[in-house]
Coordinates of C-alpha atoms and ligand atoms in Angstrom, one line a residue:
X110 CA 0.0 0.0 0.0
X111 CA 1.8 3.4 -1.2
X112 CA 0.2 6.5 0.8
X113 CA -0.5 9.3 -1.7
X114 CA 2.2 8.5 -4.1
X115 CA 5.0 9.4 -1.1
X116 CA 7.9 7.2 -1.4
X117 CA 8.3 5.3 2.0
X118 CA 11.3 3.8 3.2
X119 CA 11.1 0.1 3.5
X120 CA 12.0 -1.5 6.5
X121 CA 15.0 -3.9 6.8
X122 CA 14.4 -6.4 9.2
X123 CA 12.2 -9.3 9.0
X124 CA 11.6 -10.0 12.5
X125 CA 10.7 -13.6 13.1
X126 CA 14.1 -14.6 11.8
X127 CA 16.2 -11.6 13.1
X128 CA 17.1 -10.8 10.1
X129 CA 18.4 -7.6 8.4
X130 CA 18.1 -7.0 4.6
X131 CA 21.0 -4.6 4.4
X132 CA 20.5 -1.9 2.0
X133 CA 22.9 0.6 3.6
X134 CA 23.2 3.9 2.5
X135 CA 25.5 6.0 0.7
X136 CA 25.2 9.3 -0.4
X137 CA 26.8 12.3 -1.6
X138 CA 27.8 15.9 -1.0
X139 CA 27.0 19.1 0.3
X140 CA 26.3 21.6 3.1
X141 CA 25.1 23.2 5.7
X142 CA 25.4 23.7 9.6
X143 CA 22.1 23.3 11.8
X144 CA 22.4 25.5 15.2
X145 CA 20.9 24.7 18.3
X146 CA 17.7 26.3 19.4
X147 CA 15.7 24.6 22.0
X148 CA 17.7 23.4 25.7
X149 CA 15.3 20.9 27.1
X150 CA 15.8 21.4 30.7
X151 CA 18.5 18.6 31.5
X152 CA 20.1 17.9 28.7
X153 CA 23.6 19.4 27.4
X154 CA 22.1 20.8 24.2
X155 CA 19.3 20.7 21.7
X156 CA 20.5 19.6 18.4
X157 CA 23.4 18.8 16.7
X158 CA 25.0 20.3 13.6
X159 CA 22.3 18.1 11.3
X160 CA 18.8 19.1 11.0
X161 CA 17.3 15.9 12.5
X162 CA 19.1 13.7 14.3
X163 CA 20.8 11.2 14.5
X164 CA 18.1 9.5 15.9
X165 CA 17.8 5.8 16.0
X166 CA 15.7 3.3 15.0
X167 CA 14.4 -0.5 14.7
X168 CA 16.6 -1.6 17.2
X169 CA 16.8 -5.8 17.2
X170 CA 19.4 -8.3 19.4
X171 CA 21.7 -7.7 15.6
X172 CA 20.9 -4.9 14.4
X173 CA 20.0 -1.1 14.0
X174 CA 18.7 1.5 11.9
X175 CA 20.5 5.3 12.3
X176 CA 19.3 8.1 11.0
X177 CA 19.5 12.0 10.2
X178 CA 18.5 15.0 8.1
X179 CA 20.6 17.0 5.7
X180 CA 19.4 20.9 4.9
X181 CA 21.2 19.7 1.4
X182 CA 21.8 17.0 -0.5
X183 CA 24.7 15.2 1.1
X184 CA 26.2 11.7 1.3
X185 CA 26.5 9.7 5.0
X186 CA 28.5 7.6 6.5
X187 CA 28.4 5.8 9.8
X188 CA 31.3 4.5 12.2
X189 CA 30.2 2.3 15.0
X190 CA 32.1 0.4 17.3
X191 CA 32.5 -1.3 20.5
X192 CA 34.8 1.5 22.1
X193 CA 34.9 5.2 20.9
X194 CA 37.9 4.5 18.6
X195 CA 34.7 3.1 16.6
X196 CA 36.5 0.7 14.0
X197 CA 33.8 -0.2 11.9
X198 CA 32.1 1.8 8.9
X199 CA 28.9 1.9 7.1
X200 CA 27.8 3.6 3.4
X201 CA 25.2 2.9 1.0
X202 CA 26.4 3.3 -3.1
X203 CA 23.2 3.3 -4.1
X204 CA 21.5 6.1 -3.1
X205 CA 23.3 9.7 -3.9
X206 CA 22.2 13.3 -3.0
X207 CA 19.7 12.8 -0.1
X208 CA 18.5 15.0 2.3
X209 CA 17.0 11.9 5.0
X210 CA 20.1 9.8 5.6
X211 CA 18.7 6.1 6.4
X212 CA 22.2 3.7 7.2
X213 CA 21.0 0.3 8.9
X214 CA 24.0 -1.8 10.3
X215 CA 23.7 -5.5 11.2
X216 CA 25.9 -7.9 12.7
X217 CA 25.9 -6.8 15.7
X218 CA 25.8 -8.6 19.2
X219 CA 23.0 -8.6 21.5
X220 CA 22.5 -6.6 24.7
X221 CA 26.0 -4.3 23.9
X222 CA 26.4 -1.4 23.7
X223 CA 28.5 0.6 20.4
X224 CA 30.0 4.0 20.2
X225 CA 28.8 5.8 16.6
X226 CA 28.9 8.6 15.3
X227 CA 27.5 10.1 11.5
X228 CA 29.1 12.4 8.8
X229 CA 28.1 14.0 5.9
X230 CA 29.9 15.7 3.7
X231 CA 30.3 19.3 2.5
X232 CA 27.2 19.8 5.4
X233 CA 28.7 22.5 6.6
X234 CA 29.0 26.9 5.6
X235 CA 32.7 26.2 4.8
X236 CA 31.9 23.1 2.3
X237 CA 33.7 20.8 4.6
X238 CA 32.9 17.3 6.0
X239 CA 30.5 17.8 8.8
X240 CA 30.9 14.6 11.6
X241 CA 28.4 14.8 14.5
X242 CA 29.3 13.8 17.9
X243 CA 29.6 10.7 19.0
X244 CA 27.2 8.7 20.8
X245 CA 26.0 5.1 21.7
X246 CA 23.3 2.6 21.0
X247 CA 22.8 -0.7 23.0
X248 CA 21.1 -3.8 21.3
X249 CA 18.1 -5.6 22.1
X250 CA 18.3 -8.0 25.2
X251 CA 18.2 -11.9 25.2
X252 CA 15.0 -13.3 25.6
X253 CA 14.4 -13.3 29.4
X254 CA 16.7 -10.2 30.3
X255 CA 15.3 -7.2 32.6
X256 CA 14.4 -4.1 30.3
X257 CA 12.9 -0.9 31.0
X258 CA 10.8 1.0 28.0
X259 CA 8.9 4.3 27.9
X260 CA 5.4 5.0 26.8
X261 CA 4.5 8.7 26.0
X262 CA 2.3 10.2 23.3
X263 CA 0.5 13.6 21.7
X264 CA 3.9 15.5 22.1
X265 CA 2.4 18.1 19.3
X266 CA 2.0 21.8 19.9
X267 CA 4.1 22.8 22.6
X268 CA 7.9 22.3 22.3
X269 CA 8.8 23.5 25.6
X270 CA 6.6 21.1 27.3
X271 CA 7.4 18.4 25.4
X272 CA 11.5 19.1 26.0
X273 CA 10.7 19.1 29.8
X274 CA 8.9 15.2 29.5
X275 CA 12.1 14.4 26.9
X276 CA 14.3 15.8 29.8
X277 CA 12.1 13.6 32.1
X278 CA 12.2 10.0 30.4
X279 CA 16.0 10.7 29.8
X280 CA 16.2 10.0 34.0
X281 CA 14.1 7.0 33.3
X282 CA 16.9 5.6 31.3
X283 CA 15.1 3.4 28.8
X284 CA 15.7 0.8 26.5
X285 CA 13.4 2.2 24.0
X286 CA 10.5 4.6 23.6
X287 CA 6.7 3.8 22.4
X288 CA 5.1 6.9 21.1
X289 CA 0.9 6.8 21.0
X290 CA 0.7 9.4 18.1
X291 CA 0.5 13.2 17.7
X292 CA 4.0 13.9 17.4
X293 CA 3.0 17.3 15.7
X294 CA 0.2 19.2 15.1
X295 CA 0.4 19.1 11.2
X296 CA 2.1 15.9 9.8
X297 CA 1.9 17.6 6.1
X298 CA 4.0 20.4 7.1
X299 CA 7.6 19.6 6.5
X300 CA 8.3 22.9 9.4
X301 CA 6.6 21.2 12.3
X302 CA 8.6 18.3 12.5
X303 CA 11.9 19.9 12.9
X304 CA 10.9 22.2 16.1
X305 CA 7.4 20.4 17.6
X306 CA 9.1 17.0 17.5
X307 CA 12.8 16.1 16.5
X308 CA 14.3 19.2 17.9
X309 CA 13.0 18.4 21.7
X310 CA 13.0 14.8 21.3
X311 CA 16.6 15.2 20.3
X312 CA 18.9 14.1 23.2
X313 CA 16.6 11.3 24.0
X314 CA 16.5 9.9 19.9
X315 CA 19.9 10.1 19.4
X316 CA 20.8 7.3 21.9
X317 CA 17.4 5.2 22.5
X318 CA 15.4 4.2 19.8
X319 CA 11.4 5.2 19.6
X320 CA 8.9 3.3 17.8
X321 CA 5.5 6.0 16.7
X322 CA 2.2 5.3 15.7
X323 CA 0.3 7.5 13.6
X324 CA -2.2 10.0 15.4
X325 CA -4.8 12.0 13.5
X326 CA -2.5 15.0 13.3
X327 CA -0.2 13.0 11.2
X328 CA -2.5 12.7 8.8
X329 CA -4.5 16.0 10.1
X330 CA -7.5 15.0 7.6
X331 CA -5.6 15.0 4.4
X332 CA -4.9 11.0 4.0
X333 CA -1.2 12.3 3.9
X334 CA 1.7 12.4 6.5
X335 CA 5.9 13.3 6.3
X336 CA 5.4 10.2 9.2
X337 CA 6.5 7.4 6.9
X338 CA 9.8 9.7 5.6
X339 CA 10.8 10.7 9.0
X340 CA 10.9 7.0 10.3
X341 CA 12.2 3.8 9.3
X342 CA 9.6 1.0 11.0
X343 CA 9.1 -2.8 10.5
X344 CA 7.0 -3.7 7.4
X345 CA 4.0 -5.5 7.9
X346 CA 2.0 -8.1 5.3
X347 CA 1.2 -4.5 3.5
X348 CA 4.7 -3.7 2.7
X349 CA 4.2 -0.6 4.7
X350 CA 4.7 0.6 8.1
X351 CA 1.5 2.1 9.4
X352 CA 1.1 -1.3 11.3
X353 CA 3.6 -3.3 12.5
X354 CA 5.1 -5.4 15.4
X355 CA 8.6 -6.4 16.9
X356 CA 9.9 -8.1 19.7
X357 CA 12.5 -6.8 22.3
X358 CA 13.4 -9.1 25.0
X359 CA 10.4 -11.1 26.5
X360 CA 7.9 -8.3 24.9
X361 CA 6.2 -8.7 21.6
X362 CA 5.4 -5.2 21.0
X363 CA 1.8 -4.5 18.2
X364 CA 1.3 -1.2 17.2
X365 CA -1.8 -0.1 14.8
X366 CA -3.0 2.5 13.4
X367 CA -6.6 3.4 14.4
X368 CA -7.1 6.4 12.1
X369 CA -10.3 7.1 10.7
X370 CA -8.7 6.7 7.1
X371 CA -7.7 3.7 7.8
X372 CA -9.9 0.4 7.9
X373 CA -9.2 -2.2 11.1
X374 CA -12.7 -3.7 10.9
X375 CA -13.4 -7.3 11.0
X376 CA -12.4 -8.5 7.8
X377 CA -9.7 -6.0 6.9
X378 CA -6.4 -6.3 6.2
X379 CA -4.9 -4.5 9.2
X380 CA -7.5 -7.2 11.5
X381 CA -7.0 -9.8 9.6
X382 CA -2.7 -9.4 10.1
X383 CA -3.7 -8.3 14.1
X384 CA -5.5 -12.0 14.6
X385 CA -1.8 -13.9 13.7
X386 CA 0.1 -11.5 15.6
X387 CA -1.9 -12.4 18.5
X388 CA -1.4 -15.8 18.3
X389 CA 2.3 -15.9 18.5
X390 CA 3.3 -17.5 21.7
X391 CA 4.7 -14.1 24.1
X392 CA 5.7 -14.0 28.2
X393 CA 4.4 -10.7 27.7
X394 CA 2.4 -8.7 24.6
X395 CA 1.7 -4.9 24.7
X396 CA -0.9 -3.2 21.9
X397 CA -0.6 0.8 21.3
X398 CA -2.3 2.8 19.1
X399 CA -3.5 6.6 19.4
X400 CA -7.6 6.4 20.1
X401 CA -8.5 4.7 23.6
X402 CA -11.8 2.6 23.4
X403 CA -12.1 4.2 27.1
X404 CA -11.4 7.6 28.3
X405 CA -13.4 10.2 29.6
X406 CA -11.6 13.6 29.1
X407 CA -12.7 17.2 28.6
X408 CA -11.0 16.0 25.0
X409 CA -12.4 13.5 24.3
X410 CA -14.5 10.1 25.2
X411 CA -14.3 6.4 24.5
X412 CA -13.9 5.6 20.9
X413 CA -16.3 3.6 20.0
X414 CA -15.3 1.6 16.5
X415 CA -12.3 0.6 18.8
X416 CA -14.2 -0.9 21.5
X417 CA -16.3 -2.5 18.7
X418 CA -13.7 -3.9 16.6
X419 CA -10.4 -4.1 18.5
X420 CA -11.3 -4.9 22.3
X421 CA -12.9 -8.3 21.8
X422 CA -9.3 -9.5 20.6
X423 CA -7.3 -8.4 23.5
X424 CA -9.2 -10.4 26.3
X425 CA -6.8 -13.6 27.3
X426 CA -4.4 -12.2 24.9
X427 CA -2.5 -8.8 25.8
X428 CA -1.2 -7.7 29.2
X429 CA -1.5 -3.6 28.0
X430 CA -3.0 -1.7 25.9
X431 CA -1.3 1.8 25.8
X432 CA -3.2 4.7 23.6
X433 CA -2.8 8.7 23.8
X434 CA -5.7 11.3 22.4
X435 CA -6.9 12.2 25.4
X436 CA -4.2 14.9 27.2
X437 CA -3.8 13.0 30.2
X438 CA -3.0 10.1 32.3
X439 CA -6.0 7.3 32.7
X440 CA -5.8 3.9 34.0
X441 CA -8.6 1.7 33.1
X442 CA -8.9 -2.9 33.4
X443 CA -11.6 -5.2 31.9
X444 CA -11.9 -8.2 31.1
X445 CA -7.8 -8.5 32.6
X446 CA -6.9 -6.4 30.3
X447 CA -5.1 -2.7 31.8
X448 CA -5.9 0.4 29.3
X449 CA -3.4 3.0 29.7
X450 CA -4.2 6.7 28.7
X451 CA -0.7 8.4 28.1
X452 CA -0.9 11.3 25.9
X453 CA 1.0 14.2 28.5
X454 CA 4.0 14.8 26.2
X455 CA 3.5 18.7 25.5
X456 CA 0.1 18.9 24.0
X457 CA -2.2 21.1 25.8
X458 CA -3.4 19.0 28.7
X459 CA -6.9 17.9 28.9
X460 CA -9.0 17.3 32.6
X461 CA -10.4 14.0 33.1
X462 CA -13.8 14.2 33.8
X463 CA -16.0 12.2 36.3
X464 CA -16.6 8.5 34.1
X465 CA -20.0 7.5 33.1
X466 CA -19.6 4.5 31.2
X467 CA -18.1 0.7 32.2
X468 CA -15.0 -0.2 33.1
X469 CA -15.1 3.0 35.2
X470 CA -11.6 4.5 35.0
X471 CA -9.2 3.8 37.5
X472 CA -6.8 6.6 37.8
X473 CA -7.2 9.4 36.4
X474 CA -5.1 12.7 36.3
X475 CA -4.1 15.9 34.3
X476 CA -0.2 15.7 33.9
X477 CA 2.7 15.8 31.6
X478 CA 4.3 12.5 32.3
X479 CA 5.7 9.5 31.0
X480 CA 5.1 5.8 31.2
X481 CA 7.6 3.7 32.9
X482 CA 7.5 0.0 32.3
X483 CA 10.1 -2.3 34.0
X484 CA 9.7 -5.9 32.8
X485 CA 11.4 -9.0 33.1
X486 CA 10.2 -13.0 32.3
X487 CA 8.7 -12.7 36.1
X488 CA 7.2 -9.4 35.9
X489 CA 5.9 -6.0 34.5
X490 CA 5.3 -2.9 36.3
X491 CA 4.2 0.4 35.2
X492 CA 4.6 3.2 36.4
X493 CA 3.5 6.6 35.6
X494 CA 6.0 9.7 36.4
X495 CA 5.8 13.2 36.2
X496 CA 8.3 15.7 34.8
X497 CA 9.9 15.9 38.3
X498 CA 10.2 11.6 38.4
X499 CA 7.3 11.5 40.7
X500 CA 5.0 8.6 40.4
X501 CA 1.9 9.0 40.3
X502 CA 0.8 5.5 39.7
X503 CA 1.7 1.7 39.3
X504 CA 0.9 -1.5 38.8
X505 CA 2.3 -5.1 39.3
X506 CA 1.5 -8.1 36.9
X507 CA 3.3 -11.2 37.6
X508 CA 3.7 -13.5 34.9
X509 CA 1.9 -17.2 34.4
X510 CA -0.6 -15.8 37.1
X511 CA -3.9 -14.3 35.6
X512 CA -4.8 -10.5 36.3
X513 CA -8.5 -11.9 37.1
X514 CA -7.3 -13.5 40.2
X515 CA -8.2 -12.0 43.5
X516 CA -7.0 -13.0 47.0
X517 CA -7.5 -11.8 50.5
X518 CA -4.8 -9.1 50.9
X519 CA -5.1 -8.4 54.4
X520 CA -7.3 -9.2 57.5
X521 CA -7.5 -6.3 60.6
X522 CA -8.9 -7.9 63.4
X523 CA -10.4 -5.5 66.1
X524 CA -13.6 -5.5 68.4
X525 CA -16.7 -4.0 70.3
X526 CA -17.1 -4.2 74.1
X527 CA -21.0 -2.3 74.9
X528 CA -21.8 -3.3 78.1
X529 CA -22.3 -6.8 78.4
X530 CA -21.7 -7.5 74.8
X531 CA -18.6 -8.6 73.1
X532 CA -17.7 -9.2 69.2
X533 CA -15.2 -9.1 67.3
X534 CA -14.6 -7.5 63.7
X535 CA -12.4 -8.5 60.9
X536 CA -12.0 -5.9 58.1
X537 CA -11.1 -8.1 55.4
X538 CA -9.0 -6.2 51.8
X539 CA -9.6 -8.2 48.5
X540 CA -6.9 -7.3 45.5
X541 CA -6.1 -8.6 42.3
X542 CA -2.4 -9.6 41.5
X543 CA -1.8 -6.2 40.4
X544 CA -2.5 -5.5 44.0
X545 CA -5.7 -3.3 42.5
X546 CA -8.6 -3.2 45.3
X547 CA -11.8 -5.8 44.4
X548 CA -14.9 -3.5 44.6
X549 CA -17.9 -5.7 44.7
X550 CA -16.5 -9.0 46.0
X551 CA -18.5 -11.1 48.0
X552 CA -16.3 -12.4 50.9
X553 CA -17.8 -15.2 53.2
X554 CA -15.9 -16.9 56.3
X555 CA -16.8 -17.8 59.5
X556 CA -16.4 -16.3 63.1
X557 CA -15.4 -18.6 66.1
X558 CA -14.7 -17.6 70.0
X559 CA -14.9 -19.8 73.4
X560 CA -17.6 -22.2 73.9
X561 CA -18.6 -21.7 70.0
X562 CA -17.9 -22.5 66.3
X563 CA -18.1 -21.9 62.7
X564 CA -20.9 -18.5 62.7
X565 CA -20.8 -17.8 59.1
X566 CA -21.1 -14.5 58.0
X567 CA -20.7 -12.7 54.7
X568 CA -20.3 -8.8 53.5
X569 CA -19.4 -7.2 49.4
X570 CA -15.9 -4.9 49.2
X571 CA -16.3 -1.6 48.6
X572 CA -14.3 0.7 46.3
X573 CA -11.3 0.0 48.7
X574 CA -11.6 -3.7 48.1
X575 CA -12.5 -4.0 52.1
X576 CA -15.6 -5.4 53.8
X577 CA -16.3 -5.4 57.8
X578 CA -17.6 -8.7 59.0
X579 CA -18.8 -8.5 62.3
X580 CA -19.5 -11.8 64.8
X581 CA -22.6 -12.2 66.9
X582 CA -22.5 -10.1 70.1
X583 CA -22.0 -12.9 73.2
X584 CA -21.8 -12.5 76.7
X585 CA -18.2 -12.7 77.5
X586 CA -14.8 -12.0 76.1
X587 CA -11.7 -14.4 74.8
X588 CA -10.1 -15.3 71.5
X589 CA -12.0 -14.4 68.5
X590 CA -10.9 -16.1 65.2
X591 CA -11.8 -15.4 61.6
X592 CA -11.4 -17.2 58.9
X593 CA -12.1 -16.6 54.8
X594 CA -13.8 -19.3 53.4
X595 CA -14.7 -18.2 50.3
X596 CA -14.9 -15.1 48.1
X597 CA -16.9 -14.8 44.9
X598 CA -16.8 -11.9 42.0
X599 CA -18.6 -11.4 38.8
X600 CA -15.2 -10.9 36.7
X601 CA -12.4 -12.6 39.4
X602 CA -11.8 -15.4 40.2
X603 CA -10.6 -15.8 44.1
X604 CA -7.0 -17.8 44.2
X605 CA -6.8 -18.5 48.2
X606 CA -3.1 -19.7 47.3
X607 CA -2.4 -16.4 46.6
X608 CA -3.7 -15.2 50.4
X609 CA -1.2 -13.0 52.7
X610 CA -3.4 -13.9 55.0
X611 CA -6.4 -16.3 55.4
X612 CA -7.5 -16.7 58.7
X613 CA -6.5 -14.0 62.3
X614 CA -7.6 -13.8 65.9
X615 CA -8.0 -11.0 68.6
X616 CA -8.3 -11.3 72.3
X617 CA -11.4 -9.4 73.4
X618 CA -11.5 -8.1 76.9
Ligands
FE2_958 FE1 -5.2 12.8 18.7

């Protein structure tokens, strides 16, 4: 599928079998020196002497794609190595005077990092070869290694803000970078791209690769986008990049696009490819795309051909769904699914409003912030950060053990003397194995004290996942025990192997 006739870079790797298609590139002269601007707060300086970049891309355990924008015509070269003598070189012969410099370099080894840096020549006022500095990548991971990767989105609009999150994910230190779509407010406009996007996201590209989706301002209603010249992204059963998937580490990453000019109904290409990617065997799978199926913003509200078309897949089959849209941070689950809201990278920031429709959100929060997601074979956990590394949120979900499981957290055992009456109470707390509170569980067990057994009682959680079960009021005081027997839920599904705690006692006076 070609996009309005624009020629789009094709990709070079074809993931399942690790394998890069080297077409390395090779172009020739000319000049011009690109100044800094922009100083994100925290990092040492905006932009190199190039226009974009370098910036990296579709990083695998072998290989990587680099990078960068010429004001002229030039050639490019890359030098890479495992110390910052470098060593190694890259070209391409086949391509000449090019403005978007694309050089992929395979062979590498897994879960190292390399020293590079890029030159051009005749880039600069003087005519002279034009080398940027250096800087490093680090491949992809083996299969079962710890990883950290960001998740941020709608960065368009406001450059400043969107320097400070840059500034804030560079503390993160991640592997790599999912975008959920808006990078700029106009993705027609060759102008924007430069100082809404590449200029801010600058000293975070040039040594972690990101992997976009496409938001409606990329397209911005016209069907067309600079998106597919700016970045080099796997190829999907299209031939084009405005779906696609890859693997890093234990994660098998799916990204779609969920544009209105774009069909992902039943039936459709883009659904049809979606179906076999889910059925790849995965410790862990994470889905982004830009329009959340729920969110209640004052920007917008649960889209609806999403939740119709693209929800029903992900039950039993995706640990995450990550979208942007809505200016905020939202946390929603169903069906053991978590739906992430994260679009605080610079846009103006949308308020959530109070949610009306089921699942009921969450968390919810007006904030530029970033994602956080540190993952091993064992475990994932988010966690969302503001631009001063608070965190705001985060979630735990351990692997091999389903999110619909719920267990008895906690038990707090006190107790009510009124005269001659004594009883005991047990607040019992009923989470899921993110350690999310269980609103609406019904939690049965049974009371014991001296001289009697086995009075069973019963209560339903509240929002705080805790119910107060209360015993019969008797005559005298002594040990009073309670015990969970049993705890039922519509959607969870009660794992007592799971309990902290399953049965307590308190001596009443
Ligand atoms: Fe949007």
């Amino acid at each position: 599928m070609t996009l309005n006739g624009k020629s789009r870079k094709k990709h070079f790797f074809n993931r399942k079998e690790n394998i890069m298609k080297t077409r390395f590139t090779f172009f020739s002269v000319l000049a011009v020196l690109f100044t800094a601007a922009l100083a994100p707060v925290g990092a040492a300086k905006a932009v190199g002497i190039f226009k974009k970049g370098p910036y990296l891309q579709q990083v695998t355990q072998t290989s990587i794609v680099i990078m960068w924008e010429t004001d002229v015509a030039s050639d490019s070269r890359v030098d890479y190595g495992s110390s910052d003598s470098y060593g190694e070189s890259e070209t391409d012969d086949t391509l000449v005077n090019v403005k978007i410099h694309e050089i992929g370099l395979d062979g590498l080894i897994a879960n190292t990092k390399y020293y590079y840096k890029v030159t051009s020549d005749n880039v600069t006022d003087d005519g002279v070869e034009a080398t940027g500095d250096p800087y490093t990548f680090t491949t992809a991971p083996e299969g079962d290694q710890y990883f950290c990767f960001v998740a941020y989105g709608d960065t368009r609009t406001y450059p400043e803000d969107h320097a400070k999150v840059i500034a804030a994910i560079i503390n993160s230190s991640p592997a790599i970078v999912i975008h959920t779509g808006d990078l700029v407010a106009n993705g027609n406009d060759p102008d924007q791209w430069g100082p809404q996007f590449f200029t801010p996201a600058y000293p975070l590209m040039t040594n972690t690769p990101m992997f976009p989706v496409l938001g409606n301002h990329e397209y911005n209603d016209k069907g067309e986008t600079l998106f597919f010249d700016f970045f080099s992204l796997p190829d999907n059963e299209q031939k084009n990049e405005q779906w696609y998937s890859f693997t890093y580490g234990c994660v098998q990453f799916i990204a779609l696009d969920t544009n209105t000019n774009v069909d992902y109904s039943p039936g459709s290409p883009q659904y049809i490819w979606l179906e076999k990617e889910l059925n790849y065997s995965a410790t862990w799978r994470i889905v982004y795309f830009h329009h959340p199926p729920y969110t209640r913003t004052s920007g917008h509200e649960d889209d609806e051909d999403v939740k119709r078309d693209l929800v029903p897949l992900f039950e039993n089959k995706v640990d995450m769904v990550f979208s942007g849209h809505s200016h905020a941070y939202e946390r929603y689950f169903n069906e053991g699914v978590y739906y992430i809201v994260t679009g605080g990278g610079g846009a103006p920031l949308h308020r959530p409003l109070k949610d009306k429709n089921i699942p009921i959100r969450q968390v919810g929060e007006k904030e530029y912030h970033h994602c956080v997601i540190d993952v091993d074979s064992e475990s994932l956990t988010l966690s969302a950060r503001d631009n001063d590394g608070n965190e705001f949120d985060t979630i735990t979900i351990k692997s091999g053990q389903s999110t619909l499981d719920m267990h008895v957290h906690d038990i707090d055992m006190s107790y009510k003397v009124a005269g001659p009456n004594h009883s005991g109470i047990a607040t019992i707390c009923i989470k899921d194995t993110s350690g999310t509170n269980v609103k609406g569980a019904t939690v049965s067990g049974k009371w014991s004290w001296p001289d009697l057994v086995d009075e069973a009682v019963s209560g339903i959680t509240g929002v705080d996942g805790e119910v107060k079960l209360q015993s019969s009021k008797i005559k005298s005081g002594g040990i009073f025990t309670f015990t969970v027997t049993n705890v039922v839920d519509s959607v969870y599904t009660y794992n007592s192997e799971l309990n902290e705690e399953t049965s307590d006692s308190i001596d009443v006076p």
